[in-house]
């Protein structure tokens, strides 16, 4: 996944969004019963039919409000959104993700949500879209990370399948048995990424943090955080994972789908792909992540947000409330995503009975929100810069992590 990266100075990105927020706009209609046409921007073409159905169902209940669903592919979504926000013409309602949220919310691009019941959604997901005590996004869906594994390779190595009793020690013992260099087979792929699946999970399992609770300080100097990083670098050093170069050339998911790695830290979103892949659809299954000093999985999910410059804020608010309803969630569950509304996820679990998808829901109670700040992309670039040498074996993990912490603190200080 690629997020809103700086193309110039941070101040430039913040400035254009802030300028958009300050532009005048008095031509608004706060009457929820007034005739209105609102826009709804999304980025996943596979979900467009479901979004159009939700829009149509909403209009049946609100005949005066028409909703136009607008698709912009992920590759261009944020570029278009920044341009639209800069011109004060952002869609009335649009999808938001965690890494971009605070940048938009703290620069006045989003309208705070009022009179919504946040208790219907996982708290960690609500927290992700709350800043300075205000909630700006109503959760749409969510995903957690589990341990996907190849049953055939486990059977061949005579290793018991993962379950909720697995710890890091259990994992490491299994990894040694599942590595067969003669066959070009590894236990897992130790990928370095700022995405949801890898080191963030083990950092929190080790008792560390990526960011302080107030989002002002890096957690990378914490010995516990460094322990979470070593979980991955130790696997490369032991020869139980391919090198970072190999994983850059061929992604871990592709190695898992061809039987070259036995385990894969992957998300709930992988269920759809693994169920259609000829190799994995009969060989793969999933369990909760192994426990370190504590249990943890990174939770992320999309939220529906409202433009602060919407000319129809009342209509947009009514639509967002509907999108966050139980009725809407039940439709989403039938279309391949885990709905955020509590108690509506069973349909998603049953959509792929060949996999133990309940594992992803069992993890919600100890889930940790994806770490974000007001300009997440700035310090994620630093993660790649400072940690890559540690993954390549050319730098000490502890030293690299502490250098990252210093640089990250400087970047966070610029967010004020």
CSV table of C-alpha atoms in Angstrom, one decimal:
chain,number,residue,atom,x,y,z
A,1,UNK,CA,0.0,0.0,0.0
A,2,UNK,CA,1.3,3.5,-0.9
A,3,UNK,CA,0.3,6.5,1.1
A,4,UNK,CA,0.4,10.3,0.7
A,5,UNK,CA,4.1,10.9,0.4
A,6,UNK,CA,5.7,14.3,0.4
A,7,UNK,CA,6.7,15.6,-3.1
A,8,UNK,CA,8.2,18.7,-1.6
A,9,UNK,CA,8.5,20.3,1.8
A,10,UNK,CA,6.1,19.3,4.4
A,11,UNK,CA,5.0,22.9,4.9
A,12,UNK,CA,3.9,23.0,1.3
A,13,UNK,CA,1.5,20.1,1.7
A,14,UNK,CA,0.1,21.5,4.9
A,15,UNK,CA,-0.1,25.0,3.5
A,16,UNK,CA,-2.3,24.1,0.6
A,17,UNK,CA,-4.7,22.1,2.7
A,18,UNK,CA,-4.8,24.9,5.3
A,19,UNK,CA,-5.5,27.5,2.6
A,20,UNK,CA,-8.4,25.4,1.3
A,21,UNK,CA,-9.9,25.3,4.8
A,22,UNK,CA,-9.8,29.1,5.1
A,23,UNK,CA,-11.5,29.9,1.8
A,24,UNK,CA,-14.9,31.3,2.2
A,25,UNK,CA,-18.1,29.3,1.4
A,26,UNK,CA,-21.4,30.6,2.5
A,27,UNK,CA,-23.5,28.8,-0.1
A,28,UNK,CA,-24.5,25.9,2.2
A,29,UNK,CA,-27.7,24.1,3.0
A,30,UNK,CA,-28.1,22.7,6.5
A,31,UNK,CA,-31.7,21.4,5.9
A,32,UNK,CA,-31.6,17.6,5.8
A,33,UNK,CA,-35.0,17.6,4.0
A,34,UNK,CA,-33.9,20.0,1.2
A,35,UNK,CA,-33.3,18.7,-2.3
A,36,UNK,CA,-29.7,17.9,-2.7
A,37,UNK,CA,-27.2,15.9,-4.8
A,38,UNK,CA,-24.1,14.9,-3.0
A,39,UNK,CA,-20.9,13.2,-4.3
A,40,UNK,CA,-19.3,10.1,-2.7
A,41,UNK,CA,-15.7,9.3,-3.6
A,42,UNK,CA,-14.2,5.8,-3.4
A,43,UNK,CA,-11.1,4.0,-4.7
A,44,UNK,CA,-11.9,0.3,-5.0
A,45,UNK,CA,-13.7,-0.7,-8.2
A,46,UNK,CA,-14.6,-4.0,-6.7
A,47,UNK,CA,-16.7,-2.3,-4.1
A,48,UNK,CA,-18.4,0.2,-6.4
A,49,UNK,CA,-21.5,-2.0,-7.0
A,50,UNK,CA,-22.1,-2.3,-3.2
A,51,UNK,CA,-21.6,1.5,-2.8
A,52,UNK,CA,-24.0,2.2,-5.6
A,53,UNK,CA,-26.6,-0.1,-3.9
A,54,UNK,CA,-26.1,1.7,-0.6
A,55,UNK,CA,-26.6,5.0,-2.3
A,56,UNK,CA,-29.8,3.8,-4.0
A,57,UNK,CA,-31.1,2.4,-0.8
A,58,UNK,CA,-30.4,5.6,1.0
A,59,UNK,CA,-32.2,7.6,-1.6
A,60,UNK,CA,-35.3,5.4,-1.2
A,61,UNK,CA,-35.4,6.5,2.4
A,62,UNK,CA,-34.4,10.1,1.6
A,63,UNK,CA,-36.1,10.9,-1.7
A,64,UNK,CA,-34.8,14.4,-1.8
A,65,UNK,CA,-31.2,13.3,-1.7
A,66,UNK,CA,-29.3,11.8,-4.6
A,67,UNK,CA,-25.9,10.3,-4.2
A,68,UNK,CA,-23.3,10.1,-7.0
A,69,UNK,CA,-20.7,7.5,-6.4
A,70,UNK,CA,-17.4,8.6,-7.9
A,71,UNK,CA,-14.5,6.1,-8.5
A,72,UNK,CA,-10.9,7.2,-8.6
A,73,UNK,CA,-8.3,4.4,-8.6
A,74,UNK,CA,-6.0,4.1,-5.6
A,75,UNK,CA,-3.0,5.2,-7.8
A,76,UNK,CA,-4.6,8.6,-8.4
A,77,UNK,CA,-7.1,9.0,-5.5
A,78,UNK,CA,-4.9,11.0,-3.1
A,79,UNK,CA,-3.5,13.2,-5.9
A,80,UNK,CA,-7.0,14.1,-7.0
A,81,UNK,CA,-8.1,14.6,-3.4
A,82,UNK,CA,-5.3,17.0,-2.5
A,83,UNK,CA,-6.1,19.0,-5.7
A,84,UNK,CA,-9.8,19.1,-4.9
A,85,UNK,CA,-9.3,20.0,-1.3
A,86,UNK,CA,-6.9,22.8,-2.3
A,87,UNK,CA,-9.6,24.2,-4.5
A,88,UNK,CA,-12.2,23.9,-1.9
A,89,UNK,CA,-14.0,21.3,-4.0
A,90,UNK,CA,-13.5,18.0,-2.2
A,91,UNK,CA,-16.3,15.5,-2.6
A,92,UNK,CA,-19.1,15.8,-0.1
A,93,UNK,CA,-18.4,12.4,1.4
A,94,UNK,CA,-15.3,10.3,0.7
A,95,UNK,CA,-13.2,7.4,1.9
A,96,UNK,CA,-10.4,8.1,4.3
A,97,UNK,CA,-7.5,6.0,5.6
A,98,UNK,CA,-5.5,6.2,8.8
A,99,UNK,CA,-2.1,7.5,7.4
A,100,UNK,CA,-3.8,10.5,5.7
A,101,UNK,CA,-6.4,11.2,8.3
A,102,UNK,CA,-4.7,13.6,10.7
A,103,UNK,CA,-3.2,15.7,7.9
A,104,UNK,CA,-6.7,16.4,6.5
A,105,UNK,CA,-8.4,16.7,9.9
A,106,UNK,CA,-6.0,19.1,11.5
A,107,UNK,CA,-6.0,21.4,8.4
A,108,UNK,CA,-9.7,21.9,8.4
A,109,UNK,CA,-10.5,19.8,5.4
A,110,UNK,CA,-12.9,17.5,7.3
A,111,UNK,CA,-16.1,18.2,9.2
A,112,UNK,CA,-16.3,16.8,12.7
A,113,UNK,CA,-19.1,14.3,13.2
A,114,UNK,CA,-21.7,15.1,15.8
A,115,UNK,CA,-24.5,13.0,17.3
A,116,UNK,CA,-23.1,9.7,16.1
A,117,UNK,CA,-22.9,6.6,18.3
A,118,UNK,CA,-19.2,5.5,18.2
A,119,UNK,CA,-20.0,2.6,20.6
A,120,UNK,CA,-21.1,0.5,17.6
A,121,UNK,CA,-17.6,0.1,16.4
A,122,UNK,CA,-14.3,-1.3,17.7
A,123,UNK,CA,-12.8,1.4,20.0
A,124,UNK,CA,-9.3,1.1,18.5
A,125,UNK,CA,-10.8,1.9,15.1
A,126,UNK,CA,-12.8,4.9,16.4
A,127,UNK,CA,-9.6,6.1,18.1
A,128,UNK,CA,-7.8,6.0,14.7
A,129,UNK,CA,-10.2,8.6,13.4
A,130,UNK,CA,-10.2,10.9,16.4
A,131,UNK,CA,-7.8,13.8,17.0
A,132,UNK,CA,-7.9,16.6,19.5
A,133,UNK,CA,-10.9,15.0,21.1
A,134,UNK,CA,-13.0,15.1,18.0
A,135,UNK,CA,-14.2,12.2,15.8
A,136,UNK,CA,-14.1,13.0,12.1
A,137,UNK,CA,-14.6,9.5,10.5
A,138,UNK,CA,-17.3,6.9,10.9
A,139,UNK,CA,-15.7,3.5,10.5
A,140,UNK,CA,-16.7,1.6,7.4
A,141,UNK,CA,-14.7,-1.6,7.6
A,142,UNK,CA,-11.6,-3.0,9.3
A,143,UNK,CA,-8.8,-5.5,8.9
A,144,UNK,CA,-6.4,-7.3,11.3
A,145,UNK,CA,-3.3,-9.4,10.6
A,146,UNK,CA,-3.1,-13.1,11.1
A,147,UNK,CA,-0.6,-15.9,10.5
A,148,UNK,CA,-1.4,-17.6,7.2
A,149,UNK,CA,0.3,-21.0,6.8
A,150,UNK,CA,0.7,-23.8,4.2
A,151,UNK,CA,-0.8,-27.0,5.6
A,152,UNK,CA,1.0,-29.1,3.0
A,153,UNK,CA,4.4,-27.8,4.1
A,154,UNK,CA,3.6,-28.1,7.7
A,155,UNK,CA,2.5,-31.7,7.2
A,156,UNK,CA,5.7,-32.5,5.3
A,157,UNK,CA,7.8,-31.0,8.1
A,158,UNK,CA,5.7,-32.8,10.8
A,159,UNK,CA,4.9,-29.5,12.5
A,160,UNK,CA,1.6,-28.9,14.2
A,161,UNK,CA,-0.6,-26.2,12.7
A,162,UNK,CA,-0.5,-22.8,14.4
A,163,UNK,CA,-3.3,-22.0,17.0
A,164,UNK,CA,-3.9,-19.6,19.8
A,165,UNK,CA,-1.4,-21.3,22.1
A,166,UNK,CA,1.5,-20.3,19.8
A,167,UNK,CA,4.1,-17.9,21.3
A,168,UNK,CA,7.2,-16.4,19.7
A,169,UNK,CA,9.2,-19.4,21.0
A,170,UNK,CA,6.7,-21.8,19.3
A,171,UNK,CA,7.0,-19.8,16.1
A,172,UNK,CA,10.8,-19.9,16.1
A,173,UNK,CA,10.9,-23.6,16.8
A,174,UNK,CA,8.6,-24.2,13.9
A,175,UNK,CA,10.5,-21.9,11.6
A,176,UNK,CA,13.7,-23.9,12.0
A,177,UNK,CA,11.8,-27.1,10.9
A,178,UNK,CA,10.0,-25.4,8.1
A,179,UNK,CA,13.2,-24.2,6.4
A,180,UNK,CA,14.6,-26.5,3.7
A,181,UNK,CA,17.3,-24.8,1.8
A,182,UNK,CA,17.8,-27.8,-0.5
A,183,UNK,CA,14.3,-27.2,-1.8
A,184,UNK,CA,14.6,-23.5,-1.7
A,185,UNK,CA,12.0,-23.4,1.0
A,186,UNK,CA,11.9,-20.8,3.8
A,187,UNK,CA,9.8,-20.5,6.9
A,188,UNK,CA,8.6,-16.9,6.2
A,189,UNK,CA,9.5,-13.7,4.4
A,190,UNK,CA,10.9,-11.0,6.6
A,191,UNK,CA,9.8,-8.0,4.6
A,192,UNK,CA,10.5,-4.5,5.7
A,193,UNK,CA,7.6,-2.2,5.1
A,194,UNK,CA,5.5,0.6,6.7
A,195,UNK,CA,2.4,-1.4,5.8
A,196,UNK,CA,0.2,-3.1,8.4
A,197,UNK,CA,1.5,-6.6,8.2
A,198,UNK,CA,5.0,-6.8,9.5
A,199,UNK,CA,7.2,-5.1,12.2
A,200,UNK,CA,4.4,-2.9,13.7
A,201,UNK,CA,2.7,-6.1,15.0
A,202,UNK,CA,5.9,-7.5,16.6
A,203,UNK,CA,6.8,-4.1,18.1
A,204,UNK,CA,3.6,-4.0,20.1
A,205,UNK,CA,3.8,-7.7,20.9
A,206,UNK,CA,7.2,-7.0,22.5
A,207,UNK,CA,5.7,-4.2,24.5
A,208,UNK,CA,7.2,-1.4,22.4
A,209,UNK,CA,5.6,1.5,20.5
A,210,UNK,CA,6.1,3.2,17.2
A,211,UNK,CA,4.8,6.5,18.5
A,212,UNK,CA,4.1,7.9,21.9
A,213,UNK,CA,0.4,8.2,22.9
A,214,UNK,CA,0.4,11.9,22.2
A,215,UNK,CA,2.1,11.4,18.8
A,216,UNK,CA,5.0,13.7,19.6
A,217,UNK,CA,7.8,11.2,20.2
A,218,UNK,CA,9.2,8.2,18.4
A,219,UNK,CA,9.2,4.8,20.2
A,220,UNK,CA,12.2,3.4,18.2
A,221,UNK,CA,14.7,4.0,21.0
A,222,UNK,CA,12.8,1.8,23.4
A,223,UNK,CA,14.5,-1.6,23.9
A,224,UNK,CA,11.1,-3.3,23.6
A,225,UNK,CA,10.6,-1.8,20.2
A,226,UNK,CA,14.1,-2.9,19.1
A,227,UNK,CA,13.2,-6.4,20.3
A,228,UNK,CA,10.2,-6.3,18.0
A,229,UNK,CA,12.4,-5.4,15.1
A,230,UNK,CA,14.9,-8.2,15.9
A,231,UNK,CA,12.1,-10.8,15.5
A,232,UNK,CA,12.4,-10.2,11.8
A,233,UNK,CA,16.1,-9.6,11.4
A,234,UNK,CA,16.9,-12.7,13.4
A,235,UNK,CA,14.9,-14.8,10.9
A,236,UNK,CA,17.0,-13.4,8.0
A,237,UNK,CA,20.2,-14.0,9.9
A,238,UNK,CA,19.2,-17.6,10.7
A,239,UNK,CA,18.5,-18.2,7.0
A,240,UNK,CA,14.8,-18.9,7.7
A,241,UNK,CA,13.8,-16.0,5.5
A,242,UNK,CA,15.0,-14.9,2.1
A,243,UNK,CA,17.2,-11.8,2.0
A,244,UNK,CA,15.6,-8.4,1.7
A,245,UNK,CA,16.8,-8.1,-1.9
A,246,UNK,CA,15.0,-11.3,-2.8
A,247,UNK,CA,11.9,-10.1,-1.1
A,248,UNK,CA,12.2,-6.8,-3.0
A,249,UNK,CA,12.4,-8.7,-6.3
A,250,UNK,CA,9.6,-11.2,-5.5
A,251,UNK,CA,7.0,-10.2,-2.9
A,252,UNK,CA,6.5,-12.5,0.1
A,253,UNK,CA,2.8,-13.1,-0.9
A,254,UNK,CA,4.0,-14.4,-4.3
A,255,UNK,CA,6.5,-16.8,-2.5
A,256,UNK,CA,3.7,-18.0,-0.3
A,257,UNK,CA,1.4,-18.6,-3.2
A,258,UNK,CA,4.0,-20.7,-4.9
A,259,UNK,CA,5.0,-22.8,-1.8
A,260,UNK,CA,8.4,-21.2,-1.3
A,261,UNK,CA,7.6,-19.9,2.2
A,262,UNK,CA,5.5,-21.8,4.7
A,263,UNK,CA,4.1,-18.9,6.7
A,264,UNK,CA,2.9,-15.4,5.9
A,265,UNK,CA,2.0,-12.5,8.1
A,266,UNK,CA,-1.0,-11.4,6.1
A,267,UNK,CA,-4.3,-9.5,6.5
A,268,UNK,CA,-7.9,-10.5,6.5
A,269,UNK,CA,-8.1,-9.0,3.0
A,270,UNK,CA,-6.0,-11.9,1.7
A,271,UNK,CA,-8.9,-14.3,2.1
A,272,UNK,CA,-10.4,-13.4,-1.2
A,273,UNK,CA,-7.2,-13.8,-3.2
A,274,UNK,CA,-6.1,-17.0,-1.4
A,275,UNK,CA,-9.5,-18.6,-2.1
A,276,UNK,CA,-9.1,-18.2,-5.8
A,277,UNK,CA,-5.4,-18.9,-6.2
A,278,UNK,CA,-5.0,-22.4,-7.5
A,279,UNK,CA,-2.2,-23.2,-5.1
A,280,UNK,CA,-3.4,-21.7,-1.8
A,281,UNK,CA,-7.2,-22.4,-2.0
A,282,UNK,CA,-6.7,-25.9,-0.8
A,283,UNK,CA,-3.4,-25.6,1.1
A,284,UNK,CA,-3.7,-22.4,3.1
A,285,UNK,CA,-5.3,-21.6,6.4
A,286,UNK,CA,-4.9,-18.9,9.1
A,287,UNK,CA,-4.5,-18.5,12.8
A,288,UNK,CA,-4.1,-15.6,15.2
A,289,UNK,CA,-0.6,-14.1,15.4
A,290,UNK,CA,1.8,-15.8,17.9
A,291,UNK,CA,2.1,-14.1,21.3
A,292,UNK,CA,5.2,-12.2,22.4
A,293,UNK,CA,5.3,-10.5,25.8
A,294,UNK,CA,1.7,-9.6,25.0
A,295,UNK,CA,-0.9,-10.2,22.3
A,296,UNK,CA,-1.3,-7.5,19.7
A,297,UNK,CA,-2.3,-7.1,16.1
A,298,UNK,CA,-2.5,-3.8,14.1
A,299,UNK,CA,-6.0,-2.9,13.1
A,300,UNK,CA,-6.8,-0.6,10.3
A,301,UNK,CA,-9.9,0.2,8.4
A,302,UNK,CA,-11.5,2.9,6.2
A,303,UNK,CA,-13.8,5.6,7.4
A,304,UNK,CA,-16.4,7.7,5.7
A,305,UNK,CA,-15.7,11.4,6.2
A,306,UNK,CA,-17.4,14.7,5.3
A,307,UNK,CA,-15.8,17.6,3.5
A,308,UNK,CA,-15.7,20.8,5.7
A,309,UNK,CA,-16.7,22.7,2.5
A,310,UNK,CA,-19.7,20.6,1.5
A,311,UNK,CA,-22.6,22.7,0.3
A,312,UNK,CA,-24.9,20.1,1.7
A,313,UNK,CA,-23.6,19.2,5.2
A,314,UNK,CA,-26.9,18.0,6.6
A,315,UNK,CA,-27.5,15.7,3.7
A,316,UNK,CA,-23.9,14.5,3.8
A,317,UNK,CA,-24.2,13.8,7.5
A,318,UNK,CA,-27.4,11.8,7.0
A,319,UNK,CA,-25.6,9.7,4.4
A,320,UNK,CA,-22.6,9.0,6.5
A,321,UNK,CA,-24.8,7.9,9.4
A,322,UNK,CA,-26.5,5.5,7.0
A,323,UNK,CA,-23.2,4.2,5.7
A,324,UNK,CA,-22.3,3.5,9.4
A,325,UNK,CA,-25.6,1.6,10.1
A,326,UNK,CA,-26.2,-2.0,10.7
A,327,UNK,CA,-28.1,-2.3,7.5
A,328,UNK,CA,-25.2,-1.0,5.5
A,329,UNK,CA,-22.7,-3.2,7.3
A,330,UNK,CA,-24.7,-6.4,6.5
A,331,UNK,CA,-24.5,-5.6,2.8
A,332,UNK,CA,-20.7,-5.0,3.1
A,333,UNK,CA,-20.3,-8.3,4.8
A,334,UNK,CA,-21.6,-10.1,1.8
A,335,UNK,CA,-19.1,-8.2,-0.5
A,336,UNK,CA,-15.8,-9.4,0.8
A,337,UNK,CA,-14.9,-6.9,3.5
A,338,UNK,CA,-15.3,-7.0,7.3
A,339,UNK,CA,-17.9,-4.4,8.3
A,340,UNK,CA,-17.0,-2.2,11.2
A,341,UNK,CA,-20.4,-2.3,12.9
A,342,UNK,CA,-20.2,-4.6,15.9
A,343,UNK,CA,-22.1,-7.9,15.5
A,344,UNK,CA,-22.3,-7.9,11.7
A,345,UNK,CA,-19.2,-9.8,10.8
A,346,UNK,CA,-20.5,-13.4,10.7
A,347,UNK,CA,-21.5,-13.2,7.1
A,348,UNK,CA,-17.9,-12.3,6.2
A,349,UNK,CA,-16.6,-15.3,8.2
A,350,UNK,CA,-19.0,-17.6,6.5
A,351,UNK,CA,-18.0,-16.3,3.0
A,352,UNK,CA,-14.9,-18.5,3.0
A,353,UNK,CA,-15.6,-21.5,5.2
A,354,UNK,CA,-12.4,-23.1,3.9
A,355,UNK,CA,-10.4,-20.7,6.1
A,356,UNK,CA,-10.5,-20.0,9.9
A,357,UNK,CA,-11.5,-16.4,9.4
A,358,UNK,CA,-12.8,-16.2,12.9
A,359,UNK,CA,-9.1,-15.7,13.9
A,360,UNK,CA,-9.2,-12.2,12.5
A,361,UNK,CA,-12.2,-11.3,14.7
A,362,UNK,CA,-10.8,-12.9,17.8
A,363,UNK,CA,-7.9,-10.5,17.6
A,364,UNK,CA,-10.0,-7.4,17.7
A,365,UNK,CA,-10.1,-7.3,21.5
A,366,UNK,CA,-6.3,-6.7,21.7
A,367,UNK,CA,-5.9,-4.8,18.5
A,368,UNK,CA,-3.7,-1.7,18.3
A,369,UNK,CA,-4.6,1.2,16.0
A,370,UNK,CA,-2.3,1.7,13.0
A,371,UNK,CA,0.3,4.3,14.2
A,372,UNK,CA,-0.3,7.7,12.6
A,373,UNK,CA,0.6,11.3,13.2
A,374,UNK,CA,-0.2,14.6,11.4
A,375,UNK,CA,2.2,13.7,8.6
A,376,UNK,CA,2.7,10.0,8.8
A,377,UNK,CA,4.5,9.7,5.5
A,378,UNK,CA,7.4,11.9,6.6
A,379,UNK,CA,8.6,9.5,9.3
A,380,UNK,CA,7.7,6.4,7.3
A,381,UNK,CA,10.2,7.5,4.7
A,382,UNK,CA,12.7,7.6,7.6
A,383,UNK,CA,11.8,4.1,8.7
A,384,UNK,CA,12.8,2.8,5.2
A,385,UNK,CA,16.0,4.9,5.2
A,386,UNK,CA,17.3,3.8,8.6
A,387,UNK,CA,16.0,0.3,8.9
A,388,UNK,CA,16.9,-1.0,5.5
A,389,UNK,CA,20.6,-1.5,6.4
A,390,UNK,CA,19.6,-3.5,9.5
A,391,UNK,CA,17.5,-5.8,7.3
A,392,UNK,CA,20.4,-6.1,4.9
A,393,UNK,CA,22.7,-7.1,7.7
A,394,UNK,CA,25.0,-4.1,7.1
A,395,UNK,CA,24.0,-2.2,10.2
A,396,UNK,CA,23.3,-3.1,13.9
A,397,UNK,CA,19.6,-3.2,14.6
A,398,UNK,CA,19.9,-1.3,17.9
A,399,UNK,CA,22.0,1.5,16.5
A,400,UNK,CA,19.8,1.8,13.4
A,401,UNK,CA,16.6,2.0,15.5
A,402,UNK,CA,18.1,4.6,17.8
A,403,UNK,CA,19.2,6.7,14.8
A,404,UNK,CA,15.7,6.4,13.4
A,405,UNK,CA,14.3,7.6,16.7
A,406,UNK,CA,16.3,10.8,16.6
A,407,UNK,CA,15.4,11.6,13.0
A,408,UNK,CA,11.8,10.7,13.6
A,409,UNK,CA,11.6,13.0,16.7
A,410,UNK,CA,12.8,15.9,14.5
A,411,UNK,CA,10.2,15.1,11.8
A,412,UNK,CA,7.5,15.0,14.5
A,413,UNK,CA,8.6,18.3,15.9
A,414,UNK,CA,8.0,19.8,12.5
A,415,UNK,CA,4.3,18.8,12.6
A,416,UNK,CA,3.5,21.5,15.3
